[in-house]
mmCIF file of C-alpha atoms in Angstrom:
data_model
loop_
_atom_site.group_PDB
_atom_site.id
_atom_site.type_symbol
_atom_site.label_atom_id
_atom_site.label_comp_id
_atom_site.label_asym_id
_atom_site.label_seq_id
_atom_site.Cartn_x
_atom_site.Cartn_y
_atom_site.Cartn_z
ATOM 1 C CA UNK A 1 0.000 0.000 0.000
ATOM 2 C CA UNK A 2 1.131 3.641 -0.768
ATOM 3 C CA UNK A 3 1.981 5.548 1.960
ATOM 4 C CA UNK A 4 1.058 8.851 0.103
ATOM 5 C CA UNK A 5 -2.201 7.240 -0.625
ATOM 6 C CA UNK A 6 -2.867 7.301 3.123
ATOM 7 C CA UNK A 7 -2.242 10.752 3.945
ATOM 8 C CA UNK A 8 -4.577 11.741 1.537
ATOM 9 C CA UNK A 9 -7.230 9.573 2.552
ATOM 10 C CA UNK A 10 -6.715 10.898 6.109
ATOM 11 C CA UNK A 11 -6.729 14.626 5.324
ATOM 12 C CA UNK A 12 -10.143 13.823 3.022
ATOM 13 C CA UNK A 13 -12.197 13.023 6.299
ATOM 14 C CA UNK A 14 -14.208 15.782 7.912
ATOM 15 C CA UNK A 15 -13.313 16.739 11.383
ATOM 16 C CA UNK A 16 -14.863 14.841 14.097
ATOM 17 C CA UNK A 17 -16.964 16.972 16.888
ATOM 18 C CA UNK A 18 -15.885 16.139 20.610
ATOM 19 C CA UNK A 19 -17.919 16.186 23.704
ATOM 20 C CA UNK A 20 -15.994 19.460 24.687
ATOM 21 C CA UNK A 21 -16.982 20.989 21.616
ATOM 22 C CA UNK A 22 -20.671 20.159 21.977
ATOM 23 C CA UNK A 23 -20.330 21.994 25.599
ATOM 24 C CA UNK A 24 -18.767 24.884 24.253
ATOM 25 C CA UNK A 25 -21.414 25.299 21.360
ATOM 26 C CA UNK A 26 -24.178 24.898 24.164
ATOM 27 C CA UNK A 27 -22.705 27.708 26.139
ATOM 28 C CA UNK A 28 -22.416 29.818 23.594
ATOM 29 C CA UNK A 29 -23.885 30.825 20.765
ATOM 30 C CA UNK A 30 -23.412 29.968 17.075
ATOM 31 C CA UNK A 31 -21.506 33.264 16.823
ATOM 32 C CA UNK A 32 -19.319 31.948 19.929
ATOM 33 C CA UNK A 33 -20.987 33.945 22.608
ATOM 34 C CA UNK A 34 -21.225 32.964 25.833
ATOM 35 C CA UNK A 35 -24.940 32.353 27.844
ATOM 36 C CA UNK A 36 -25.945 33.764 30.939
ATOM 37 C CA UNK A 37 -25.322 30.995 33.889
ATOM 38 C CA UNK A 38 -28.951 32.213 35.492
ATOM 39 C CA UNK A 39 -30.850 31.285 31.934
ATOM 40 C CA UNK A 40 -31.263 27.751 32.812
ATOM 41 C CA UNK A 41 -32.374 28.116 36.434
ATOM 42 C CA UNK A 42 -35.125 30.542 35.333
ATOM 43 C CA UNK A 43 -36.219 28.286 32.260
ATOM 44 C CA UNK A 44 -36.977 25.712 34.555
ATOM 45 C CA UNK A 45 -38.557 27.769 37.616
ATOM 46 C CA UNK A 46 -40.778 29.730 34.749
ATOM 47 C CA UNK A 47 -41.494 25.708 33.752
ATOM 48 C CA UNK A 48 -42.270 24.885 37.373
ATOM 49 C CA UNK A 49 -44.528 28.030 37.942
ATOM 50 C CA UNK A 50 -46.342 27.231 34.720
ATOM 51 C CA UNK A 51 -46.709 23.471 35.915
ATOM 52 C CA UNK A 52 -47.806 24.806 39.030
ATOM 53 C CA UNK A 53 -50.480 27.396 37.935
ATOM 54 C CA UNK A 54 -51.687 24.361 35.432
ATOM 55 C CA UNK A 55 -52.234 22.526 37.893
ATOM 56 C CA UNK A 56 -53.968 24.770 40.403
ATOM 57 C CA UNK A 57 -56.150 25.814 37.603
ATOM 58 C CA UNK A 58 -57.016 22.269 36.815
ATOM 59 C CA UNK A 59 -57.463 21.190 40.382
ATOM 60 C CA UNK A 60 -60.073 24.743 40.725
ATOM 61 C CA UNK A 61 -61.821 23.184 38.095
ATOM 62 C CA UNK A 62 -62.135 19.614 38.910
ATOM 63 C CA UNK A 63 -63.175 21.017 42.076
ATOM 64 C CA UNK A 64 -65.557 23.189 40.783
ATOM 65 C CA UNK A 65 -66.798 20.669 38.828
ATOM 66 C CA UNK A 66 -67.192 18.267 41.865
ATOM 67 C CA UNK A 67 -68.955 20.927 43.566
ATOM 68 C CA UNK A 68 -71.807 21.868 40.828
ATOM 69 C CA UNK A 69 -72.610 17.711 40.270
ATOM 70 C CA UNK A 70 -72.651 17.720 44.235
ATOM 71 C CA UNK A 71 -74.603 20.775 44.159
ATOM 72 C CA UNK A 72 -77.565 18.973 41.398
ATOM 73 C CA UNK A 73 -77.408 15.711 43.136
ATOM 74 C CA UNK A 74 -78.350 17.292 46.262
ATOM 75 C CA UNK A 75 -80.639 19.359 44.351
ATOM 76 C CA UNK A 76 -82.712 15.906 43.036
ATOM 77 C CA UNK A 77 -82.531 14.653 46.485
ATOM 78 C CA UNK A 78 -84.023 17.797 48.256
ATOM 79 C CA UNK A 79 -86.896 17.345 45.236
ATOM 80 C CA UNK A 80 -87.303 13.769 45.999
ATOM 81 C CA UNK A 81 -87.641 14.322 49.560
ATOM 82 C CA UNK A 82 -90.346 17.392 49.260
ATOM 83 C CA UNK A 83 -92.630 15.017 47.307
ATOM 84 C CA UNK A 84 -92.390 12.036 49.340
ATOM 85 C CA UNK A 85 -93.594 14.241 52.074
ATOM 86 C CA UNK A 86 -96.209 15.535 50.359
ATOM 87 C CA UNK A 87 -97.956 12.585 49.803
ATOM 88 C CA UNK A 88 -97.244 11.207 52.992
ATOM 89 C CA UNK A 89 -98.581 14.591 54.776
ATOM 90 C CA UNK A 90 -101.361 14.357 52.384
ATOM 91 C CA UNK A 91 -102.755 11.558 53.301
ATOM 92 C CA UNK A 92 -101.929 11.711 57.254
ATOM 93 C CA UNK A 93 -104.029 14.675 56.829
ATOM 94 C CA UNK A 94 -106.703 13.576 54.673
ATOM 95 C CA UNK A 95 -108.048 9.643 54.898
ATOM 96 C CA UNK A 96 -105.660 9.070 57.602
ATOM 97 C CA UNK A 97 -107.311 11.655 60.005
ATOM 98 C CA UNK A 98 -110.307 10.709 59.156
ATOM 99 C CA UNK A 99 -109.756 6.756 59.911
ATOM 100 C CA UNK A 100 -108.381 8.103 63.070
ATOM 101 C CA UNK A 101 -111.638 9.122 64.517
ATOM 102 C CA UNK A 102 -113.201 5.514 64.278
ATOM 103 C CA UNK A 103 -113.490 4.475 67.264
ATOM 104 C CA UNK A 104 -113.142 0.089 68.064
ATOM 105 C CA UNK A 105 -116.548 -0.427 68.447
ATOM 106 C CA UNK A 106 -117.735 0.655 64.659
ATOM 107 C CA UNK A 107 -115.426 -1.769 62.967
ATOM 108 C CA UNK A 108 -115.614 -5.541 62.795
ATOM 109 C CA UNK A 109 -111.812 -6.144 63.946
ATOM 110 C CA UNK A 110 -110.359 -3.615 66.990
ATOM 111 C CA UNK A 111 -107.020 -4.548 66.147
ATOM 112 C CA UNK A 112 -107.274 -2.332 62.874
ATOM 113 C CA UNK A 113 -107.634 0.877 64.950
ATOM 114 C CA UNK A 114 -104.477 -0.288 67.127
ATOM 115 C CA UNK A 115 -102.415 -0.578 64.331
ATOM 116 C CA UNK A 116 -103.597 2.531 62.822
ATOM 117 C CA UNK A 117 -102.490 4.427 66.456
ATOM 118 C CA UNK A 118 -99.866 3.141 66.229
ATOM 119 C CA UNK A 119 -98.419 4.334 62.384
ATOM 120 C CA UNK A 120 -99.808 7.420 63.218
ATOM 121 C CA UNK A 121 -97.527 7.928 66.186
ATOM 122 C CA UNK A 122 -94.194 7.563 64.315
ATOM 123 C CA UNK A 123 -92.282 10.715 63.696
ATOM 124 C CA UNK A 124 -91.062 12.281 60.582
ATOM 125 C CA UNK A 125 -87.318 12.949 59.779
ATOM 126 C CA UNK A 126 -86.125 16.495 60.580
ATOM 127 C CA UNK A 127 -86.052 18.509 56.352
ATOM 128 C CA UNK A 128 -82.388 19.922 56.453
ATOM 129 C CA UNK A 129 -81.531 20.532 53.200
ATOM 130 C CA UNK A 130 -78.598 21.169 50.838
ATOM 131 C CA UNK A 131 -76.877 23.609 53.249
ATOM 132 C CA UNK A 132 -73.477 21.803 52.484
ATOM 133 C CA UNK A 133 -70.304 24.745 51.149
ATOM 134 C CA UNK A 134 -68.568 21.843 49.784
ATOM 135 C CA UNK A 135 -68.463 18.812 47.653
ATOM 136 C CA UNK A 136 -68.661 16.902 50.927
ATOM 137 C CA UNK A 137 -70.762 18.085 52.657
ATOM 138 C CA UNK A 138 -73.481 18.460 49.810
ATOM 139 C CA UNK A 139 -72.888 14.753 49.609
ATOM 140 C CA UNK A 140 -73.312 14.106 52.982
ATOM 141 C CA UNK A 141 -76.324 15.649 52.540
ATOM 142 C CA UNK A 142 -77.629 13.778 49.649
ATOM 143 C CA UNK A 143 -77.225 10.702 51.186
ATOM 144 C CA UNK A 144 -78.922 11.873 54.365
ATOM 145 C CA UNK A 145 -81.994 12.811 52.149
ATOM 146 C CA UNK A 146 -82.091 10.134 50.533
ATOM 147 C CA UNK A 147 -82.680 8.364 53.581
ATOM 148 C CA UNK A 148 -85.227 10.521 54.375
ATOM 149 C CA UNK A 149 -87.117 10.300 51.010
ATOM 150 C CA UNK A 150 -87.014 6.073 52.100
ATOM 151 C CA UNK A 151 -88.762 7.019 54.933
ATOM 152 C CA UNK A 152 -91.495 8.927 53.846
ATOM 153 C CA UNK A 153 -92.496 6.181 50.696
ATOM 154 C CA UNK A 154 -92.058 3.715 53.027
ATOM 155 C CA UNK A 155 -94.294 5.347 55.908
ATOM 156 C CA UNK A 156 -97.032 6.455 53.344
ATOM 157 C CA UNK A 157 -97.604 2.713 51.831
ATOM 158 C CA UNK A 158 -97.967 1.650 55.581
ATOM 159 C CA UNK A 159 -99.951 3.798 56.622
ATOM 160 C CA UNK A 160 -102.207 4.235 53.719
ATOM 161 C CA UNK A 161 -102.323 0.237 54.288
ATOM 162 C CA UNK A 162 -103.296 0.639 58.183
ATOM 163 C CA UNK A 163 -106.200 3.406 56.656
ATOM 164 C CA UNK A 164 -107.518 1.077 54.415
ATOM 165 C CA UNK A 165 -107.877 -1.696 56.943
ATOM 166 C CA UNK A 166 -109.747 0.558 59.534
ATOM 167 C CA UNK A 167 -112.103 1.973 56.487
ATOM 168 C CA UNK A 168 -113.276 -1.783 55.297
ATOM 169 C CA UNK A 169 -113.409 -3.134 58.602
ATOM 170 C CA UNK A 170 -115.751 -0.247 59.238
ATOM 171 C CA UNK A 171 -117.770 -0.811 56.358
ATOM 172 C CA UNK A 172 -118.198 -4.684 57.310
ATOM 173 C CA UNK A 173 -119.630 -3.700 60.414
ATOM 174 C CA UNK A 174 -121.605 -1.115 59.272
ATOM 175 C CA UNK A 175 -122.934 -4.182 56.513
ATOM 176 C CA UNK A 176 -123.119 -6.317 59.607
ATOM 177 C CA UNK A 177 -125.118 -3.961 61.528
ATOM 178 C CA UNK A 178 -127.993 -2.833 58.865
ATOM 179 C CA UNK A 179 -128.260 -7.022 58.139
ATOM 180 C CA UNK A 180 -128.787 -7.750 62.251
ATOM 181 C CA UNK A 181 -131.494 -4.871 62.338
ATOM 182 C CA UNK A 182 -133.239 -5.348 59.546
ATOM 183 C CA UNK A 183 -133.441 -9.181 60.676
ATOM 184 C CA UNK A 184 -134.446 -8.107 64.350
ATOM 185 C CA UNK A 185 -137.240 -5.820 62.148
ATOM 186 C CA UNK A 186 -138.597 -8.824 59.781
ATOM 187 C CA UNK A 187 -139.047 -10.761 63.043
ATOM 188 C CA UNK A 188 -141.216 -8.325 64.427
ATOM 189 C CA UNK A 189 -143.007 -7.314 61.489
ATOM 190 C CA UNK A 190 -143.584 -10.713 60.764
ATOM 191 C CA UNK A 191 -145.330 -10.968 64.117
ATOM 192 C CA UNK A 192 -147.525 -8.256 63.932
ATOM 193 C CA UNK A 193 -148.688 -9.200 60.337
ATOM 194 C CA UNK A 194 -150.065 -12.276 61.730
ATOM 195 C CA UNK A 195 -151.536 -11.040 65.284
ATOM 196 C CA UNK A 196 -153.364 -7.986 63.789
ATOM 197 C CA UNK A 197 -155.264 -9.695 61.677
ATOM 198 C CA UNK A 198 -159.017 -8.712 61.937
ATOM 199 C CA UNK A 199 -157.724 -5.971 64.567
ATOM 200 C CA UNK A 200 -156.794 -2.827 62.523
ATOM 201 C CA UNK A 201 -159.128 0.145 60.997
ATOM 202 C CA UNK A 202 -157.796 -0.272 57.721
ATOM 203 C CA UNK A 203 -156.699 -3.346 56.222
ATOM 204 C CA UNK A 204 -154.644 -1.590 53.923
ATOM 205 C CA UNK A 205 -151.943 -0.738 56.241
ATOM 206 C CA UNK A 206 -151.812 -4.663 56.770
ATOM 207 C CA UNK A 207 -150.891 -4.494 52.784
ATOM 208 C CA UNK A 208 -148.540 -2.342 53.282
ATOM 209 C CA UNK A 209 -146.984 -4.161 56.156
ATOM 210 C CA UNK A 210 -146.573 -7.311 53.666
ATOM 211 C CA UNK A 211 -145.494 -5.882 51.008
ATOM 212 C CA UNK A 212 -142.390 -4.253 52.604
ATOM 213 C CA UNK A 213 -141.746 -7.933 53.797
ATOM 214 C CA UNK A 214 -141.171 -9.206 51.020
ATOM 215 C CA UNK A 215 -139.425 -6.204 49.513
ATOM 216 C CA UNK A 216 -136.661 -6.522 52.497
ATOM 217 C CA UNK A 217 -136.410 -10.569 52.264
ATOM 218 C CA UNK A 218 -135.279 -9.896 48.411
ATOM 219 C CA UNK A 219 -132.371 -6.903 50.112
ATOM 220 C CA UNK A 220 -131.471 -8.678 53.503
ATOM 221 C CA UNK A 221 -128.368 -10.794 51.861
ATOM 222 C CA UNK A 222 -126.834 -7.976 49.786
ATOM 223 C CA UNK A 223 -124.194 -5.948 50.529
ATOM 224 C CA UNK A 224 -125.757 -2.232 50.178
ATOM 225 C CA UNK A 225 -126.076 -1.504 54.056
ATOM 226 C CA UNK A 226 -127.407 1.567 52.701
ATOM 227 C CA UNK A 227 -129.842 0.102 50.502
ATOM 228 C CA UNK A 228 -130.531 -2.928 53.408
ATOM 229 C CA UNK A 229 -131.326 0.291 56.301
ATOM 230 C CA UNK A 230 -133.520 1.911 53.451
ATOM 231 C CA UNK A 231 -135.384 -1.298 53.674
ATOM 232 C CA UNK A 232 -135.465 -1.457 57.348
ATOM 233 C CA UNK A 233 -136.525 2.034 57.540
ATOM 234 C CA UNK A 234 -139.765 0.833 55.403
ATOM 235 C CA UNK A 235 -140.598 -2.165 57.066
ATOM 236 C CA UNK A 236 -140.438 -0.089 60.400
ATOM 237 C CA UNK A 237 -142.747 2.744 58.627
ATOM 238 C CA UNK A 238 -145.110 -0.288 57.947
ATOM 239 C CA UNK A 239 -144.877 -1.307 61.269
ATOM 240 C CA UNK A 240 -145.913 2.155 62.828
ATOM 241 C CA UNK A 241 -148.838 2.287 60.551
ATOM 242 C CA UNK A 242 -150.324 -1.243 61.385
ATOM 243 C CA UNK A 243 -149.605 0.110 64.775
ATOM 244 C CA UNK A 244 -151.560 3.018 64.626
ATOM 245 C CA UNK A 245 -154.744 1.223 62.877
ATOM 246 C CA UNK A 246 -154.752 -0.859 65.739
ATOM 247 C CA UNK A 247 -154.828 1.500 68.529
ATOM 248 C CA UNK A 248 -157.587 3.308 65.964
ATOM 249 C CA UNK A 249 -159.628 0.051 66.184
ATOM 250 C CA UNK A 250 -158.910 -0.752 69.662
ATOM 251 C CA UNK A 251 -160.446 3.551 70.801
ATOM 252 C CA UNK A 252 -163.033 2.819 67.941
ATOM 253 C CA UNK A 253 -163.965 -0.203 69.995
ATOM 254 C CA UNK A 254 -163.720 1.366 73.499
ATOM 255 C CA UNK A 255 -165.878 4.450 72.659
ATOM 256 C CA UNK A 256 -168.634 1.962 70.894
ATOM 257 C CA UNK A 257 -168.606 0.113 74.057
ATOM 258 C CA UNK A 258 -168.969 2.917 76.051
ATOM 259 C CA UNK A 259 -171.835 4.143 73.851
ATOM 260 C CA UNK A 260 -173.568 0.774 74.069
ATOM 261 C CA UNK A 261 -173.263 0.735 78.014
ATOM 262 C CA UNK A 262 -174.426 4.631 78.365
ATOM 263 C CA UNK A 263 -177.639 3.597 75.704
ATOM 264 C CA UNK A 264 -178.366 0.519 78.304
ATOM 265 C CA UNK A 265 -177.685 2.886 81.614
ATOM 266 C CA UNK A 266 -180.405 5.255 80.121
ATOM 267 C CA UNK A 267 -182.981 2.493 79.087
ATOM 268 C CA UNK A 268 -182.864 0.739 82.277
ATOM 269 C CA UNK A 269 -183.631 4.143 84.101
ATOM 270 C CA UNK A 270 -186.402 4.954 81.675
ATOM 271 C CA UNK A 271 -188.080 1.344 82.569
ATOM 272 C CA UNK A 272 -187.774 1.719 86.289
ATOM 273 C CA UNK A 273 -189.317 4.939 85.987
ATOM 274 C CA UNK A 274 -189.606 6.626 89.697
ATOM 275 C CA UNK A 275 -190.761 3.751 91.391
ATOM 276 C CA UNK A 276 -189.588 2.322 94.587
ATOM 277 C CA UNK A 277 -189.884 -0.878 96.378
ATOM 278 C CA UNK A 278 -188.849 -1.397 100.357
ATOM 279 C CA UNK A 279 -189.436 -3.811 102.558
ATOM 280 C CA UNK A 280 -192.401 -5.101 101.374
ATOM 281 C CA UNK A 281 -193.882 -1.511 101.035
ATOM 282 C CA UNK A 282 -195.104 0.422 98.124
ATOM 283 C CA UNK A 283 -194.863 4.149 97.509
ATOM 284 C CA UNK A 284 -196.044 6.520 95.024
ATOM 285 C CA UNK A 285 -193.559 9.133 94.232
ATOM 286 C CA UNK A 286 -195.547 10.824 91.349
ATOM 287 C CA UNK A 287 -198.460 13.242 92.495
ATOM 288 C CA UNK A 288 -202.031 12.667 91.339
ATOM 289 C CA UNK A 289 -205.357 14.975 91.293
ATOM 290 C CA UNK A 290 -206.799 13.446 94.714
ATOM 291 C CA UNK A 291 -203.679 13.505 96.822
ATOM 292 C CA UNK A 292 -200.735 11.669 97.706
ATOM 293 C CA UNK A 293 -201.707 8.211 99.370
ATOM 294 C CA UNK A 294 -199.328 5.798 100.643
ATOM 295 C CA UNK A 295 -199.469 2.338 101.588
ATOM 296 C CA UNK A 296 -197.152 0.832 104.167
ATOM 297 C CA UNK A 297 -197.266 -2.178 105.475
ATOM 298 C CA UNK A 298 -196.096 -5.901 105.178
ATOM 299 C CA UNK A 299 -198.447 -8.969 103.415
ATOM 300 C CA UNK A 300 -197.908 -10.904 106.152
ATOM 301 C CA UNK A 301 -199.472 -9.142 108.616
ATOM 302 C CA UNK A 302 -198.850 -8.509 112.543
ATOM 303 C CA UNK A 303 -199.962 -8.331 115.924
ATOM 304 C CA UNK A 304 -198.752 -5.556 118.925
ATOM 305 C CA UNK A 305 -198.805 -2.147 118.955
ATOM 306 C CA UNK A 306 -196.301 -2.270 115.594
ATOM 307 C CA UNK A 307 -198.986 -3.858 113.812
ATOM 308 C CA UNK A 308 -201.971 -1.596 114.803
ATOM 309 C CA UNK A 309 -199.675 1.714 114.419
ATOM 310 C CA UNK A 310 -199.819 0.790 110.464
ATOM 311 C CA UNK A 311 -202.431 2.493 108.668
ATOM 312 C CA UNK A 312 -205.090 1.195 106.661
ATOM 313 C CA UNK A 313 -205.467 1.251 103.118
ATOM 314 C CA UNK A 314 -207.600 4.612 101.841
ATOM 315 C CA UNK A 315 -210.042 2.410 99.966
ATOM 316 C CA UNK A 316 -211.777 5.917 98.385
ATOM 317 C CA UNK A 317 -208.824 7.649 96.990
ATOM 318 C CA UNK A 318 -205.946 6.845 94.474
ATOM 319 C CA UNK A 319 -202.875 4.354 95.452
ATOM 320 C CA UNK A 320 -199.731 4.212 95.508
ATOM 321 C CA UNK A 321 -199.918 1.306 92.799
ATOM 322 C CA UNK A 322 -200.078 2.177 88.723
ATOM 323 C CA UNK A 323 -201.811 -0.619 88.193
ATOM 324 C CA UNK A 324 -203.802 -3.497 89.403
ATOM 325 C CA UNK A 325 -201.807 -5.052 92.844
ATOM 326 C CA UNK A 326 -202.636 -7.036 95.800
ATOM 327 C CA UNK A 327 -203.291 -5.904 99.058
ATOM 328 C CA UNK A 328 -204.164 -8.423 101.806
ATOM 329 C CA UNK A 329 -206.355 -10.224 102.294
ATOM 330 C CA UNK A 330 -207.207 -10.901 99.029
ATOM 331 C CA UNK A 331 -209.114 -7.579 98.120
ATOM 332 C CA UNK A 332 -208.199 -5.997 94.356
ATOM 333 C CA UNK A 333 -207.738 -2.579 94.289
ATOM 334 C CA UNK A 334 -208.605 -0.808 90.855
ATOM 335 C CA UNK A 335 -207.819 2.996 90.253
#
């Protein structure tokens, strides 16, 4: 190999760049001037302050973002809260109240008031609110009215069930009631119908009497206890009138009785005249034309001062008989 040939080669190559000469080009310029030493320092504190303000500006914004879903959840909560209650205060007001004044003895089952008392004695979660500043609070908050919202729905199916139960058990003994005194009514309808027969004024209130009867037999096994006390209320409206054209007969009767007795009182007196009759004696009450004479004395006679004290019969005047008697012995005395 040439020698010469080398050199050449070697002196063809471009220059190699050190490590020293890579430093030197950082520090300075491509004109060879030098860089401030405090350049770097304040790059990267100007990087950190920009990092920094990124990331408080991010963080204000998550947390403002945090905030304002914390803020709408609570919002929805507050809503769902405010119209569970409203139902629930509704209906404690309404039908609830209302149930409440049943008392045990107008339903069929007691134990439906008790359990009524009782649902309406439970008390109702304290409204706060969405009063929260923060994120966590606010969700606090949600949470806690959620809760309450629970309560309310699950308050107003209970009691709305307890209501229920007192209402129908009320209107099963109301049902229960009209059938017993409608039945206590046929009974003693049906008695009358058959005991004032031939004993009223007017038979037709007898008519009326049956046909209200039968009317309430076809009503006594429905379920209307309106329509079975409507019945009741006609039967007893039959009863008063078959009543009432009894007692009508029964003063009817008395005063024709009384009439009947007064007519025979005044015939009696009009037969008997004014005539007397005592001990054996005969007097004439009634005046006539030739005096007043009296007879007194017995038919059988006497003996003793008695006997000749009684004076003898006026044989030329008028008697005290009105027609033909007997006067001892044996002599017929004509006026």
């Amino acid at each position: 190999m040439n020698p010469e040939n080398e050199i050449d080669k070697t002196e063809a190559l471009e220059p190699v760049e050190t490590a020293a000469a890579n430093v030197a080009e950082a520090r300075g310029g491509v004109d060879g001037r030098k860089r401030p030493k405090w350049l770097l320092p304040l790059i990267a504190v100007v990087c950190a302050v920009v990092l920094v303000v990124a990331g408080v500006v991010g963080w204000n914004m998550y947390r403002g973002a945090k905030l304002a879903e914390a803020k709408e959840a609570c919002a929805t909560a507050a809503d769902g809260v405010r119209s569970q209650a409203n139902e629930y205060n509704a209906l404690l007001n309404g039908d609830a109240a209302d149930a409440a004044a049943v008392k045990a003895e107008q339903v069929k089952d007691a134990k439906t008031v008790e359990s009524l008392g009782k649902e309406l004695k439970a008390s109702a979660p304290e409204y706060e609110g969405c009063v929260a500043e923060d994120a966590k609070g606010l969700d606090a908050a949600t949470v806690k009215l959620g809760e309450q919202a629970d309560w309310y729905k699950t308050h107003e199916q209970s009691l709305s069930k307890a209501v229920k139960a007192v209402i129908e058990s009320k209107a099963a003994k109301t049902l229960e009631t009209a059938k017993t005194n409608l039945t206590a009514k046929l009974d003693e309808a049906s008695r009358l119908l058959a005991d004032s027969d031939g004993k009223v004024a007017d038979n037709a209130t007898r008519d009326a009497l049956s046909n209200a009867i039968d009317a309430a037999n076809g009503l006594k096994d429905g379920n209307d206890p309106a329509k079975i006390d409507g019945a009741r209320k006609t039967v007893e409206d039959a009863i008063n009138g078959v009543n009432a054209s009894v007692q009508a007969k029964t003063d009817a009767d008395a005063q024709a009785a009384a009439a009947a007795a007064q007519a025979q009182a005044q015939a009696q007196s009009a037969y008997n005249g004014g005539s007397s009759y005592s001990g054996g004696a005969y007097g004439r009450t009634e005046g006539s034309t030739s005096g007043s004479n009296t007879y007194r004395g017995t038919t059988s006679g006497g003996s003793g001062p008695a006997a000749a004290s009684v004076p003898k019969p006026n044989l030329n005047g008028s008697y005290g008989c009105t027609e033909d008697c007997y006067v001892p012995p044996n002599n017929l005395i004509q006026h």
